[in-house]
mmCIF file of C-alpha atoms in Angstrom:
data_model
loop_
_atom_site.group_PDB
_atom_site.id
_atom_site.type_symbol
_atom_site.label_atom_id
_atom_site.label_comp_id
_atom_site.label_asym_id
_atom_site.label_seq_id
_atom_site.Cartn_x
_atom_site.Cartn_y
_atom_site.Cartn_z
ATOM 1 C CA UNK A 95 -96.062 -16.570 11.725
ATOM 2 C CA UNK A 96 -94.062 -19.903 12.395
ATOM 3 C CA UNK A 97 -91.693 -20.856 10.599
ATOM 4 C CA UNK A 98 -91.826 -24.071 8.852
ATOM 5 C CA UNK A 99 -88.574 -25.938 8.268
ATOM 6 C CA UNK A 100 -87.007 -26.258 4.674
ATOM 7 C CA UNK A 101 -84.387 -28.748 4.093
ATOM 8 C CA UNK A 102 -82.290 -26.544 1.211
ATOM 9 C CA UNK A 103 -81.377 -24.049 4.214
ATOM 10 C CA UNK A 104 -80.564 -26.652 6.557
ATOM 11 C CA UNK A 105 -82.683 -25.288 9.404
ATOM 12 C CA UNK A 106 -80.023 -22.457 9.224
ATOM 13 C CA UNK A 107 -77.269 -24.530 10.610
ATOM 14 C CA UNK A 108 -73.777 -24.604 8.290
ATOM 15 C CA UNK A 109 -76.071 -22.423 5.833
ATOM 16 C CA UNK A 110 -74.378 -21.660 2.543
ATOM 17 C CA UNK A 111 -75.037 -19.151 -0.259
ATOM 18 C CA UNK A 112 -75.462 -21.839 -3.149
ATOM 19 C CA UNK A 113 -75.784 -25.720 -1.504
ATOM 20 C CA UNK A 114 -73.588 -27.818 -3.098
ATOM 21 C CA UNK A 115 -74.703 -31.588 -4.914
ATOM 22 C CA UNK A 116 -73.274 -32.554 -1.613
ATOM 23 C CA UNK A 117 -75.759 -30.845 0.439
ATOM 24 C CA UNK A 118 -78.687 -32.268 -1.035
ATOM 25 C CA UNK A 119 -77.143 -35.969 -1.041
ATOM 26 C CA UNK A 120 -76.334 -35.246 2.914
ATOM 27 C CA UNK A 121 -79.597 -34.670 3.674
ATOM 28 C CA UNK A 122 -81.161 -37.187 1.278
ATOM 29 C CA UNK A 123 -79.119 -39.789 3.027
ATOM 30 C CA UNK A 124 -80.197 -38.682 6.789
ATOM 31 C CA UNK A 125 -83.704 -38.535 5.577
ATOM 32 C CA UNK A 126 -83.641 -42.433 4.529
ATOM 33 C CA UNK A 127 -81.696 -43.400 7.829
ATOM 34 C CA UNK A 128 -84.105 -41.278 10.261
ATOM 35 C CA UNK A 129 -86.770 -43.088 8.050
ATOM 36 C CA UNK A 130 -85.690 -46.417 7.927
ATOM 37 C CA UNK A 131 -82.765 -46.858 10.195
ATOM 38 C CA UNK A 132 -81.827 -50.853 9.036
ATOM 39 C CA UNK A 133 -80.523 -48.757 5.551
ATOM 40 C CA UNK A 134 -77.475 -47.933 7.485
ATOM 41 C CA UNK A 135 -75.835 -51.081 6.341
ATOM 42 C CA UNK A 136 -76.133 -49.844 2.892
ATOM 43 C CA UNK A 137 -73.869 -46.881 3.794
ATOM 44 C CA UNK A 138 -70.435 -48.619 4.085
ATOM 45 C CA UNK A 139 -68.167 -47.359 4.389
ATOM 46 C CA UNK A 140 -68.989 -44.458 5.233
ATOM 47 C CA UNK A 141 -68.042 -42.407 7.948
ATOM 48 C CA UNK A 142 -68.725 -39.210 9.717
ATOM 49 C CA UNK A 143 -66.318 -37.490 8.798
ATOM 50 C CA UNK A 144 -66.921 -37.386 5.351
ATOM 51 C CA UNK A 145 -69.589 -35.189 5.402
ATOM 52 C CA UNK A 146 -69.237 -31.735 4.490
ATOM 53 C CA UNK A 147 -71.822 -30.475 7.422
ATOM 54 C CA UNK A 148 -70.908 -30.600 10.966
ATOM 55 C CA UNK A 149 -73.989 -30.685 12.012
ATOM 56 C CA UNK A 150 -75.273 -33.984 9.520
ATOM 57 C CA UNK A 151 -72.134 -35.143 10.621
ATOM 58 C CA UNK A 152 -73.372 -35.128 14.620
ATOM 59 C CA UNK A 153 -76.711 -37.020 13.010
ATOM 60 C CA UNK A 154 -74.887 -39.427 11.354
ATOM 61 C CA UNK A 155 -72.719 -40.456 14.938
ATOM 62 C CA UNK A 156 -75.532 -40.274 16.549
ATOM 63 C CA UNK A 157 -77.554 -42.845 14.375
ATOM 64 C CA UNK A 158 -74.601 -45.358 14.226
ATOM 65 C CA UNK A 159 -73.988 -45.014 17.659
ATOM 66 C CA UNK A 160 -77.657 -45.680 19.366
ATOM 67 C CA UNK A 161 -79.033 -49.622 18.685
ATOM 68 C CA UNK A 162 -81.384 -48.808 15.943
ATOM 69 C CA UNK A 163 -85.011 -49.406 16.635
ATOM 70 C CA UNK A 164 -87.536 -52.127 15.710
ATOM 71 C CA UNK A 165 -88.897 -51.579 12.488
ATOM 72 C CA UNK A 166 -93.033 -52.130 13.897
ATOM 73 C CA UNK A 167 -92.213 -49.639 16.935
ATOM 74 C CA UNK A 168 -90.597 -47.524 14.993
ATOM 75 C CA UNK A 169 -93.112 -46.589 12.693
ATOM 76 C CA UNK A 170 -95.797 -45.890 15.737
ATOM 77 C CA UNK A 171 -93.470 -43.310 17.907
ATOM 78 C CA UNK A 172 -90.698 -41.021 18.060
ATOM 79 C CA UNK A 173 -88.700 -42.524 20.655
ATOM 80 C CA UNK A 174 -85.900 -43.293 18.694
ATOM 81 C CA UNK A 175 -85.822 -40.208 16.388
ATOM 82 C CA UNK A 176 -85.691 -38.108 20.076
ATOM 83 C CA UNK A 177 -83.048 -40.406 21.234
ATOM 84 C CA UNK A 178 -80.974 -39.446 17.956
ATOM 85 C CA UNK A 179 -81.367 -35.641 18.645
ATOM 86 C CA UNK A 180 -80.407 -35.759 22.468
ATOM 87 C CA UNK A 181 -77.500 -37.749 21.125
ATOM 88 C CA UNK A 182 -76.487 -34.941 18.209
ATOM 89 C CA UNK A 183 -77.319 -31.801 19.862
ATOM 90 C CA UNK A 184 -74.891 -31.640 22.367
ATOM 91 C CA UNK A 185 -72.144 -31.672 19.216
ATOM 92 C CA UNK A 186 -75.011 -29.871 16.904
ATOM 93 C CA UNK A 187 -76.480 -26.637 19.323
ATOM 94 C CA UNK A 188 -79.443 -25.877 17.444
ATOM 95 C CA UNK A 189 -80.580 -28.683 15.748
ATOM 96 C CA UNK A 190 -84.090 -29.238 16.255
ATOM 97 C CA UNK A 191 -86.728 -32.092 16.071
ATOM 98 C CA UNK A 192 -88.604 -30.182 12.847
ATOM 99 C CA UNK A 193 -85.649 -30.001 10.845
ATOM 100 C CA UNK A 194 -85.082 -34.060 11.672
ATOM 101 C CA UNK A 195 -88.734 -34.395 10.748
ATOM 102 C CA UNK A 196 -88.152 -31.696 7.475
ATOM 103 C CA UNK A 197 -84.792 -34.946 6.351
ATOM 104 C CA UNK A 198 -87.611 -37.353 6.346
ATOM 105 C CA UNK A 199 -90.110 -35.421 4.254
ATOM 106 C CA UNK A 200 -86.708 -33.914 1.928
ATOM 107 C CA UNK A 201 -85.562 -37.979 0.986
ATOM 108 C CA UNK A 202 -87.125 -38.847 -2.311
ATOM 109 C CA UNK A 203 -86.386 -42.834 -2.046
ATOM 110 C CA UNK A 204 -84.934 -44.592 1.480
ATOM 111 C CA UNK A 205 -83.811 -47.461 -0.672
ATOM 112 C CA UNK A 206 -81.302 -45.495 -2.418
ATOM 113 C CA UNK A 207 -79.670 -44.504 0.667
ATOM 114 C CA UNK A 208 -76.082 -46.286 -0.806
ATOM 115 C CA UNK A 209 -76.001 -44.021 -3.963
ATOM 116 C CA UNK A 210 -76.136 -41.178 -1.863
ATOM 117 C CA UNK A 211 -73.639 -42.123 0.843
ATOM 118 C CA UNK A 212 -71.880 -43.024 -2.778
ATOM 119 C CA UNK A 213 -71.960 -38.819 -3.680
ATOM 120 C CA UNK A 214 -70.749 -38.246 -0.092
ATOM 121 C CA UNK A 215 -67.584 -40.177 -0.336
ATOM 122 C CA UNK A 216 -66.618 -38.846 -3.539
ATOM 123 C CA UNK A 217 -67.282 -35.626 -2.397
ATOM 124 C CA UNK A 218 -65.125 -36.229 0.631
ATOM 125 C CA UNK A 219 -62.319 -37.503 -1.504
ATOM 126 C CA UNK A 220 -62.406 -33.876 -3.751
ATOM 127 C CA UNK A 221 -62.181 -31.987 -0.569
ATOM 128 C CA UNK A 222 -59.362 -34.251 1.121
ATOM 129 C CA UNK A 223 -57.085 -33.989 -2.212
ATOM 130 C CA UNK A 224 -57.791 -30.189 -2.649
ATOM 131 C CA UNK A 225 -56.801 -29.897 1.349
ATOM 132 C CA UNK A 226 -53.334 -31.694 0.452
ATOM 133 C CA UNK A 227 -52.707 -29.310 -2.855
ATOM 134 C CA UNK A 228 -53.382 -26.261 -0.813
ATOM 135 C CA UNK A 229 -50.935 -27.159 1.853
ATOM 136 C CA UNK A 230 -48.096 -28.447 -1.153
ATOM 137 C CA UNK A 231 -48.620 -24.590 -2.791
ATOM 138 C CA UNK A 232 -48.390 -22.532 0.729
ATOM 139 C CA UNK A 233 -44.441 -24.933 1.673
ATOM 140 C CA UNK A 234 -43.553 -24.413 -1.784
ATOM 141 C CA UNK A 235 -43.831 -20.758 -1.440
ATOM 142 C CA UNK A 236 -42.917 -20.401 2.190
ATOM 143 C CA UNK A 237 -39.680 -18.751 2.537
ATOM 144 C CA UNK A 238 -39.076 -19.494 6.354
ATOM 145 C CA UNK A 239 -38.894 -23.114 6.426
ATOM 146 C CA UNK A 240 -35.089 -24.396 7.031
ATOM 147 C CA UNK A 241 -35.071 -27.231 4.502
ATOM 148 C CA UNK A 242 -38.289 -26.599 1.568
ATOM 149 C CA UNK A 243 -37.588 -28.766 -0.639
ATOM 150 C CA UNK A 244 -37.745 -31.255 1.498
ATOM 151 C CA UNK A 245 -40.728 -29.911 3.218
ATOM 152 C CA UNK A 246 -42.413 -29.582 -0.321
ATOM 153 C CA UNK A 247 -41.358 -33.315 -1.472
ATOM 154 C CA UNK A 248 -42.690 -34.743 1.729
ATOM 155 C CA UNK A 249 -45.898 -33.393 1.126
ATOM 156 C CA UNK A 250 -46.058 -34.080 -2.350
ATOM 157 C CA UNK A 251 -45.332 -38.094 -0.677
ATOM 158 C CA UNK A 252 -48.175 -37.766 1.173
ATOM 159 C CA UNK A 253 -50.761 -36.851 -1.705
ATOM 160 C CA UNK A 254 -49.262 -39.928 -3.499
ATOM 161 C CA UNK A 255 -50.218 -42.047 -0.833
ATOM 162 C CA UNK A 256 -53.392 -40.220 -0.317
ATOM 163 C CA UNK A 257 -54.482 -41.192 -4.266
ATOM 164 C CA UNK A 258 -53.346 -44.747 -4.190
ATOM 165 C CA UNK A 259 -55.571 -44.754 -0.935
ATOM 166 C CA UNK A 260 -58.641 -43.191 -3.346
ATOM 167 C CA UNK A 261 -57.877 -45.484 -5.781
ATOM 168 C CA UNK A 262 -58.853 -48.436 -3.781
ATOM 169 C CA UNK A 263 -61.803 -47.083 -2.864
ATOM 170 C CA UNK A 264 -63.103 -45.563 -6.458
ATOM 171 C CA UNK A 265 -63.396 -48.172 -9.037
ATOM 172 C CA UNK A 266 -61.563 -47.185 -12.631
ATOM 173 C CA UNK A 267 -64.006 -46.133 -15.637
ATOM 174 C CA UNK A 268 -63.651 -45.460 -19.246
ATOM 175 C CA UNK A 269 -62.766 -41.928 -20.000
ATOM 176 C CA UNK A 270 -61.040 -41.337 -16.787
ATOM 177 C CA UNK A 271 -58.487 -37.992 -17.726
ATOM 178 C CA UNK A 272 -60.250 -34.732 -16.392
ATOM 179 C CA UNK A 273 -61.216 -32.397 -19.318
ATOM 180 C CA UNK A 274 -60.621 -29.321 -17.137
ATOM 181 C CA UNK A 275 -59.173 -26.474 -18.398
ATOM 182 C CA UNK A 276 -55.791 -25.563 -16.555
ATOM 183 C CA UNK A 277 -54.771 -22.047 -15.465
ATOM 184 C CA UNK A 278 -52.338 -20.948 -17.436
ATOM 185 C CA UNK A 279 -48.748 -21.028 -16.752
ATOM 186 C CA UNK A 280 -47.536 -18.194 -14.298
ATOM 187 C CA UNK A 281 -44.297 -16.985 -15.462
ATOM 188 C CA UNK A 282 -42.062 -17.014 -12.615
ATOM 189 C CA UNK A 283 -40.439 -13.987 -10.998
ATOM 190 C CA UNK A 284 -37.210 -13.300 -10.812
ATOM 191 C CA UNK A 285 -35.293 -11.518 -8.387
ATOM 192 C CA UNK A 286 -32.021 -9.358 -9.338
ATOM 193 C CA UNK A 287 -30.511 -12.087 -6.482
ATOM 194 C CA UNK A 288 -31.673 -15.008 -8.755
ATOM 195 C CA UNK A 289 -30.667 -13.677 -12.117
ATOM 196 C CA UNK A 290 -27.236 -13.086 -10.805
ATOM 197 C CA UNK A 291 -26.845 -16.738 -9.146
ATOM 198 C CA UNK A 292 -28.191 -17.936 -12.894
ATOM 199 C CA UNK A 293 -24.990 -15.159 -13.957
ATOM 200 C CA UNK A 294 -22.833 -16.954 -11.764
ATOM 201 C CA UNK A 295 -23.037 -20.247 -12.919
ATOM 202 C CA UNK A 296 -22.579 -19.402 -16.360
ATOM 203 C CA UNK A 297 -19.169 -18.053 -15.236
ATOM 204 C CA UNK A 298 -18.222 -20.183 -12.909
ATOM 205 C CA UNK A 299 -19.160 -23.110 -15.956
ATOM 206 C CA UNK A 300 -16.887 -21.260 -18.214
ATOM 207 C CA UNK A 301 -14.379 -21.042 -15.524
ATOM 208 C CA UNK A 302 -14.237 -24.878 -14.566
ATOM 209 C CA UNK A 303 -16.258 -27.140 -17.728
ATOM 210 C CA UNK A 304 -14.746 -29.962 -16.068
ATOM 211 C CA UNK A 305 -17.186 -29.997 -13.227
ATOM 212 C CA UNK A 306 -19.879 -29.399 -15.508
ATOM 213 C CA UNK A 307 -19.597 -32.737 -17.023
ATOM 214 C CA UNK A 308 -21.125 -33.988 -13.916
ATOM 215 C CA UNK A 309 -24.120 -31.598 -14.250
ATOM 216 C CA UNK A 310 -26.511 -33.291 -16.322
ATOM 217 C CA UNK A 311 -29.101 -33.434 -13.999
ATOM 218 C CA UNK A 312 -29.330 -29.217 -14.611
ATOM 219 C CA UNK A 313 -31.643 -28.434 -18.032
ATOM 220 C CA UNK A 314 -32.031 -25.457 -19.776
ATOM 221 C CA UNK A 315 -36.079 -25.648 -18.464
ATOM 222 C CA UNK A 316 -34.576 -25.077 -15.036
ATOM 223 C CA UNK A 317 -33.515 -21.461 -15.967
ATOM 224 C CA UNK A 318 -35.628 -18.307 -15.606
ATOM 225 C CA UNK A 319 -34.184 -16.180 -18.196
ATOM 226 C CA UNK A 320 -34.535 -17.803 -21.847
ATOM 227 C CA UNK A 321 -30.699 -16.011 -22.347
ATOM 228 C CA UNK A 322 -29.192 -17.460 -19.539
ATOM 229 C CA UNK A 323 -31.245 -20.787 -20.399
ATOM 230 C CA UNK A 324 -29.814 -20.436 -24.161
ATOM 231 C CA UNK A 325 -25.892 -19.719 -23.171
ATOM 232 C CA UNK A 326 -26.427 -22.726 -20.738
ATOM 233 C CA UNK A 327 -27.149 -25.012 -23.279
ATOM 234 C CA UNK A 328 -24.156 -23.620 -26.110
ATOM 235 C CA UNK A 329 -21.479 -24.055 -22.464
ATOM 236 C CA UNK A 330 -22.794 -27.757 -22.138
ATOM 237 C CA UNK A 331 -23.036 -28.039 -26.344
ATOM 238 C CA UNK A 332 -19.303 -27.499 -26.092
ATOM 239 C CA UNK A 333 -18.501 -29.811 -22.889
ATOM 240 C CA UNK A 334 -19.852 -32.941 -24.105
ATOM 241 C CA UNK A 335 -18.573 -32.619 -27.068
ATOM 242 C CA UNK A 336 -15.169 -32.517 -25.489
ATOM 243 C CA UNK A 337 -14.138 -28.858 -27.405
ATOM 244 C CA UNK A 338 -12.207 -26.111 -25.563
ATOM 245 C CA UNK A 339 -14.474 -23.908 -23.081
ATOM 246 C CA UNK A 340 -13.752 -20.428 -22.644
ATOM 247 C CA UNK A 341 -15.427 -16.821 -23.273
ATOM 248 C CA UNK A 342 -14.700 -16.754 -26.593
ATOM 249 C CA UNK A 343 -15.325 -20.089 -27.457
ATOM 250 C CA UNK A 344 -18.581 -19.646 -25.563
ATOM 251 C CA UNK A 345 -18.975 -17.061 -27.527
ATOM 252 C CA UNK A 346 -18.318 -18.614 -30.847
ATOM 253 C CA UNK A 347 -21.015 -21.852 -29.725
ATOM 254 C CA UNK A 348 -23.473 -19.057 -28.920
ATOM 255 C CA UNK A 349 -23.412 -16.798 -32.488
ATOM 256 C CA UNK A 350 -24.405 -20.287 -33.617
ATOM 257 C CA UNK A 351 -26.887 -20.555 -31.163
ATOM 258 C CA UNK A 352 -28.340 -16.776 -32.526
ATOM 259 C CA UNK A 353 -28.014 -15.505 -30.055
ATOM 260 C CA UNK A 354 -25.921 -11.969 -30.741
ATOM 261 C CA UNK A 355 -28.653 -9.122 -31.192
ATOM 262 C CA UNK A 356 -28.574 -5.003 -31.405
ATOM 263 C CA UNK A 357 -28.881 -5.556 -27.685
ATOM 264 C CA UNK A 358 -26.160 -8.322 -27.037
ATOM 265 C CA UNK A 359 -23.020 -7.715 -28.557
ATOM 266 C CA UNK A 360 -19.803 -9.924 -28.593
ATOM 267 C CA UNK A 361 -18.289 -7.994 -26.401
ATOM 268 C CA UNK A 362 -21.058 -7.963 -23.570
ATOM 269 C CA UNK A 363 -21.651 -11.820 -23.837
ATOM 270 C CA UNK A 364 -17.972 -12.406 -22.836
ATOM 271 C CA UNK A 365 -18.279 -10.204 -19.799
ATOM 272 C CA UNK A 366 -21.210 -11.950 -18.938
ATOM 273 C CA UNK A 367 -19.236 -15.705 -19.103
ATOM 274 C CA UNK A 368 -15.842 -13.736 -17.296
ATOM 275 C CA UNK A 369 -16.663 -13.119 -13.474
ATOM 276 C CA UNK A 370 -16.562 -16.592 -11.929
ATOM 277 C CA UNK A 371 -17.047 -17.063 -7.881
ATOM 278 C CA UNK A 372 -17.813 -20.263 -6.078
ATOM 279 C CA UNK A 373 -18.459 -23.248 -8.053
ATOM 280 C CA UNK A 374 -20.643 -24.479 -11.002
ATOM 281 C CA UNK A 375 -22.512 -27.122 -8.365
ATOM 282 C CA UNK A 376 -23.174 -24.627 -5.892
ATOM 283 C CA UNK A 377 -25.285 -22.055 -8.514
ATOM 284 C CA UNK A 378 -26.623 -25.342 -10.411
ATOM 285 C CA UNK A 379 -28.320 -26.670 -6.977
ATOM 286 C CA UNK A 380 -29.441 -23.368 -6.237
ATOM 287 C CA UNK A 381 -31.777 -22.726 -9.214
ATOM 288 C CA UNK A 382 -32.630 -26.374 -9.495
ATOM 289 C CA UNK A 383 -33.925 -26.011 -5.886
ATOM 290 C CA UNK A 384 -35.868 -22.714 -7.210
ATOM 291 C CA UNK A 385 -36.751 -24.824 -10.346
ATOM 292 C CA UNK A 386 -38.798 -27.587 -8.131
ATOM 293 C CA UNK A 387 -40.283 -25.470 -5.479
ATOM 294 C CA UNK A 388 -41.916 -23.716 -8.854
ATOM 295 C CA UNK A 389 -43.086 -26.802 -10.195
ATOM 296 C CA UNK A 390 -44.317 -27.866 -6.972
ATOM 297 C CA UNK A 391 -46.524 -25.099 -6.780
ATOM 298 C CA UNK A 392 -47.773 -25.181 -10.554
ATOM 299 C CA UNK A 393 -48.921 -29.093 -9.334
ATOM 300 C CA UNK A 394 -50.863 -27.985 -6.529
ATOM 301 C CA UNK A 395 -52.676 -25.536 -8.899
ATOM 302 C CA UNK A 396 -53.027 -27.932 -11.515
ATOM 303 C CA UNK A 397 -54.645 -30.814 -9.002
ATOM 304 C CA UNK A 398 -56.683 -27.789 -7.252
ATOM 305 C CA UNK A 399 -58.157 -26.891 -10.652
ATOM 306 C CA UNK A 400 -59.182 -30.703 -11.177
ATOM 307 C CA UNK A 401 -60.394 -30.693 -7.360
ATOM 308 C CA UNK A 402 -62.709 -27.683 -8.435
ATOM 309 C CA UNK A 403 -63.932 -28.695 -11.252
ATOM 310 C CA UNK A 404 -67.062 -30.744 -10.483
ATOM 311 C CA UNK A 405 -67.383 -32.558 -13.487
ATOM 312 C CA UNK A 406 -64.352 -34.654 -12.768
ATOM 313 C CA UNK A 407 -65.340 -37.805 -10.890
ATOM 314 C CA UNK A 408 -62.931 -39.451 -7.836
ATOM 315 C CA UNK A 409 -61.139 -41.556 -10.616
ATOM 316 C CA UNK A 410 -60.526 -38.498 -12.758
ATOM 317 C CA UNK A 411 -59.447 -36.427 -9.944
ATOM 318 C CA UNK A 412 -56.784 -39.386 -9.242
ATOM 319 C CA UNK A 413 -55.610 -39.709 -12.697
ATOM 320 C CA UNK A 414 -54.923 -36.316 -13.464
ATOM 321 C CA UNK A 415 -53.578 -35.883 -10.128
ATOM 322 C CA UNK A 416 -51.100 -38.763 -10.777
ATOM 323 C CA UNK A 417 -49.550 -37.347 -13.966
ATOM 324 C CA UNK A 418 -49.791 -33.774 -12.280
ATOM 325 C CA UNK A 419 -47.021 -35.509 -9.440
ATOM 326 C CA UNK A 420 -45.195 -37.416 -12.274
ATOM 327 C CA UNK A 421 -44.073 -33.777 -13.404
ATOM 328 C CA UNK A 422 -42.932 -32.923 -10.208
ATOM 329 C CA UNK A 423 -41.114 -36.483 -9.685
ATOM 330 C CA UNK A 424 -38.778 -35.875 -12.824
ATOM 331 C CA UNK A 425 -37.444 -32.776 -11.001
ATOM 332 C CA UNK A 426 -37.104 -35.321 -7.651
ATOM 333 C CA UNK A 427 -34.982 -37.424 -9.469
ATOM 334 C CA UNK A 428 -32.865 -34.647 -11.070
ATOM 335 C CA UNK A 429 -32.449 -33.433 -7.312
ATOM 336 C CA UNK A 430 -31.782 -36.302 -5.907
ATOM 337 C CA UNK A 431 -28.824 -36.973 -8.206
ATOM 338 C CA UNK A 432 -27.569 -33.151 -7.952
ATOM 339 C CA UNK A 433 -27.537 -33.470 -4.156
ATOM 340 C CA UNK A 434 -26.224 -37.458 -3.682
ATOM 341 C CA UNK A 435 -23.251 -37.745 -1.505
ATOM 342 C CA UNK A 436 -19.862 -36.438 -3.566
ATOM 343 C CA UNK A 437 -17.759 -39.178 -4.819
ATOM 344 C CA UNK A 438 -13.755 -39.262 -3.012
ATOM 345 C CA UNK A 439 -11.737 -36.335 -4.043
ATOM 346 C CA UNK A 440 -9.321 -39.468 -5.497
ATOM 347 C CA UNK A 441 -12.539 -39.659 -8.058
ATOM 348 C CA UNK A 442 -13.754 -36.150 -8.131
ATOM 349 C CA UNK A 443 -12.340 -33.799 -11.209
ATOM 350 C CA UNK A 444 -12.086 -31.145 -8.184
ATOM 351 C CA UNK A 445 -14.041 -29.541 -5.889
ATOM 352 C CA UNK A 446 -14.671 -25.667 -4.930
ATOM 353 C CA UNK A 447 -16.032 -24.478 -1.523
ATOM 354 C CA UNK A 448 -19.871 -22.411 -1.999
ATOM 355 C CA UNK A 449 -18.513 -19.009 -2.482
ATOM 356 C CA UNK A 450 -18.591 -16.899 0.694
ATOM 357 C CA UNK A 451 -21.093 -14.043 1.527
ATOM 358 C CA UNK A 452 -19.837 -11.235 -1.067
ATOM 359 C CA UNK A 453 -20.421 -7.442 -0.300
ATOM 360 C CA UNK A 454 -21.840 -6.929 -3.590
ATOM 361 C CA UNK A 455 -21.999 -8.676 -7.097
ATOM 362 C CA UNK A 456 -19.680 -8.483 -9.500
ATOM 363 C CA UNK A 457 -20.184 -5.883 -12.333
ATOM 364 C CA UNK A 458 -21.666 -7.712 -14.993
ATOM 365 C CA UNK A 459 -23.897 -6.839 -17.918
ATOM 366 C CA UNK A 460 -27.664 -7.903 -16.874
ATOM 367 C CA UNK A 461 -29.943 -8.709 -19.824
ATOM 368 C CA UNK A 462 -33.708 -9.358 -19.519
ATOM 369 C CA UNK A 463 -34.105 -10.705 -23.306
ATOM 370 C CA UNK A 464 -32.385 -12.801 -26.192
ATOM 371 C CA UNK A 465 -33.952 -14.794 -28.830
ATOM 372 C CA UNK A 466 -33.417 -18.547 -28.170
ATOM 373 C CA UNK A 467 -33.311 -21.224 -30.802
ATOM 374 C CA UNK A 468 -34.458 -24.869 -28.451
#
């Protein structure tokens, strides 16, 4: 028995499981232009390459491309519709006069060819932005790149220039913040390596407070241990205050703090704050540079949830993808004053070379938990 075409499987070519509103709005669209090719004016602007299908991409070329046909002439003959396939099948192998024939018979109204080229764009737009948040999570993660953080900033540039781009295109609306229900947060993991850099600093703080003056742009968020986090904040309590920094008055700001347990004695917290190497800059940029790349990746998920979520319209996909970058931009301005040029030693409190490679860390106690008080 023949086969008859149906639209919904697209004649077989770029078949899906489960066509998306996309789909439907691709094919309503070609249907009105085979139809009634004068509609194309109606499309601006679209383009080809916002379709989701290769193959109603090739269509769509080929119908801008050949001088559309007169209206009386058109509606007697073929001509043109075979002129459109020999155009498209070259780029489409495949495509077939009945499945041009099943666009016509699948467009429920010609004259609303813009509101569907309308659907197109949008769609377009969700897939372009989701593109640019996969590619920020993969540099964020990527441990072979020579410089990531600029890698990751660069490409967290481009998406901003990608939404002010959308945002001329999509007009505002009331109501525009998505409603989309983020993933959770991912706690991040923690390597012994990191935990003993986040060690180091504490030290190294406790060691040489002076230099930690200049640290503000380091917070306790920054941290992945809420202990580490919690002793950071009682070693910069008593630096801006201007009080004496050492072990035990580190250890005196952090009983305050609550943070002495069954598990942490007095003792133990000292010999944490004891061991210095290297200098409190060199740890602080290190797990402020961990600190972003993390954040950079929870923004990509964040804007990919919005992306897949197709109740969000283009102007709430920009929105929420604007104050999903703003989050990332505080940490760009925190590393951007961690990493300026150094002042002139005749200005600097003093200066340490990054430690050198060591054989080993230091002998420390390594804790996993504390209560905090924020």
């Amino acid at each position: 028995m023949p086969h008859t075409p149906d639209p919904h499987d697209d004649d077989g070519l770029d078949r899906v499981p489960a066509p998306k509103p996309v789909h439907y709005a691709e094919q309503a669209l070609l249907g009105a232009l085979l139809l009634e090719p004068a509609r194309l004016a109606d499309t601006e602007p679209l383009i080809a390459h916002h379709f989701d299908s290769h193959t109603h991409a090739a269509l769509f070329t080929a119908i801008r491309t050949l001088p559309p046909p007169d209206p009386a002439a058109h509606a007697k003959d073929t001509a043109w519709l075979n002129a459109v396939l020999d155009h498209a099948r070259p780029h489409a192998r495949g495509l077939s006069a009945s499945y041009l024939h099943a666009l016509i018979q699948f467009c429920p109204q010609p004259k609303h060819a813009a509101a569907y080229a309308r659907m197109i764009h949008a769609d377009n737009a969700r897939r372009i932005l989701r593109g640019h948040a996969e590619r920020l999570a993969s540099t964020a993660t990527d441990p072979g790149l020579p410089n990531p953080v600029a890698a990751t900033l660069g490409l967290a540039n481009d998406i901003g220039r990608v939404l002010d781009s959308l945002a001329e295109q999509f007009a505002p609306h009331p109501g525009s913040f998505p409603r989309t229900a983020l993933p959770p947060d991912v706690p991040r993991q923690a390597s012994e390596e990191d935990l003993e850099e986040e060690r180091l600093l504490l030290a190294t703080a406790t060691a040489y407070p002076a230099e930690v003056q200049q640290m503000r742009w380091l917070t306790e968020a920054d941290f992945l241990l809420p202990l580490h986090a919690a002793l950071w904040q009682s070693i910069t309590a008593l630096v801006h205050r201007g009080d004496m920094v050492d072990p035990v008055t580190v250890l005196g700001e952090a009983q305050h703090h609550g943070l002495l347990t069954n598990s942490l004695t007095p003792k133990d917290l000292m010999a944490l704050v004891s061991i210095p190497a290297g200098s409190p800059e060199y740890w602080g940029e290190r797990i402020l540079k961990r600190a972003l790349l993390a954040r950079a990746h929870a923004v990509a998920d964040r804007i990919t949830a919005y992306t897949d979520d197709p109740a969000n319209t283009p102007h709430q996909l920009i929105t929420g993808s604007r104050r999903a970058l703003a989050d990332l931009n505080s940490l760009r301005t925190r590393w951007n004053r961690a990493t300026a040029p150094a002042p002139s030693p005749a200005t600097r409190p003093s200066a340490r070379p990054a430690p050198a490679p060591r054989a080993g860390p230091p002998h420390r106690p390594a804790f996993t938990s504390a209560r905090t008080h924020r």
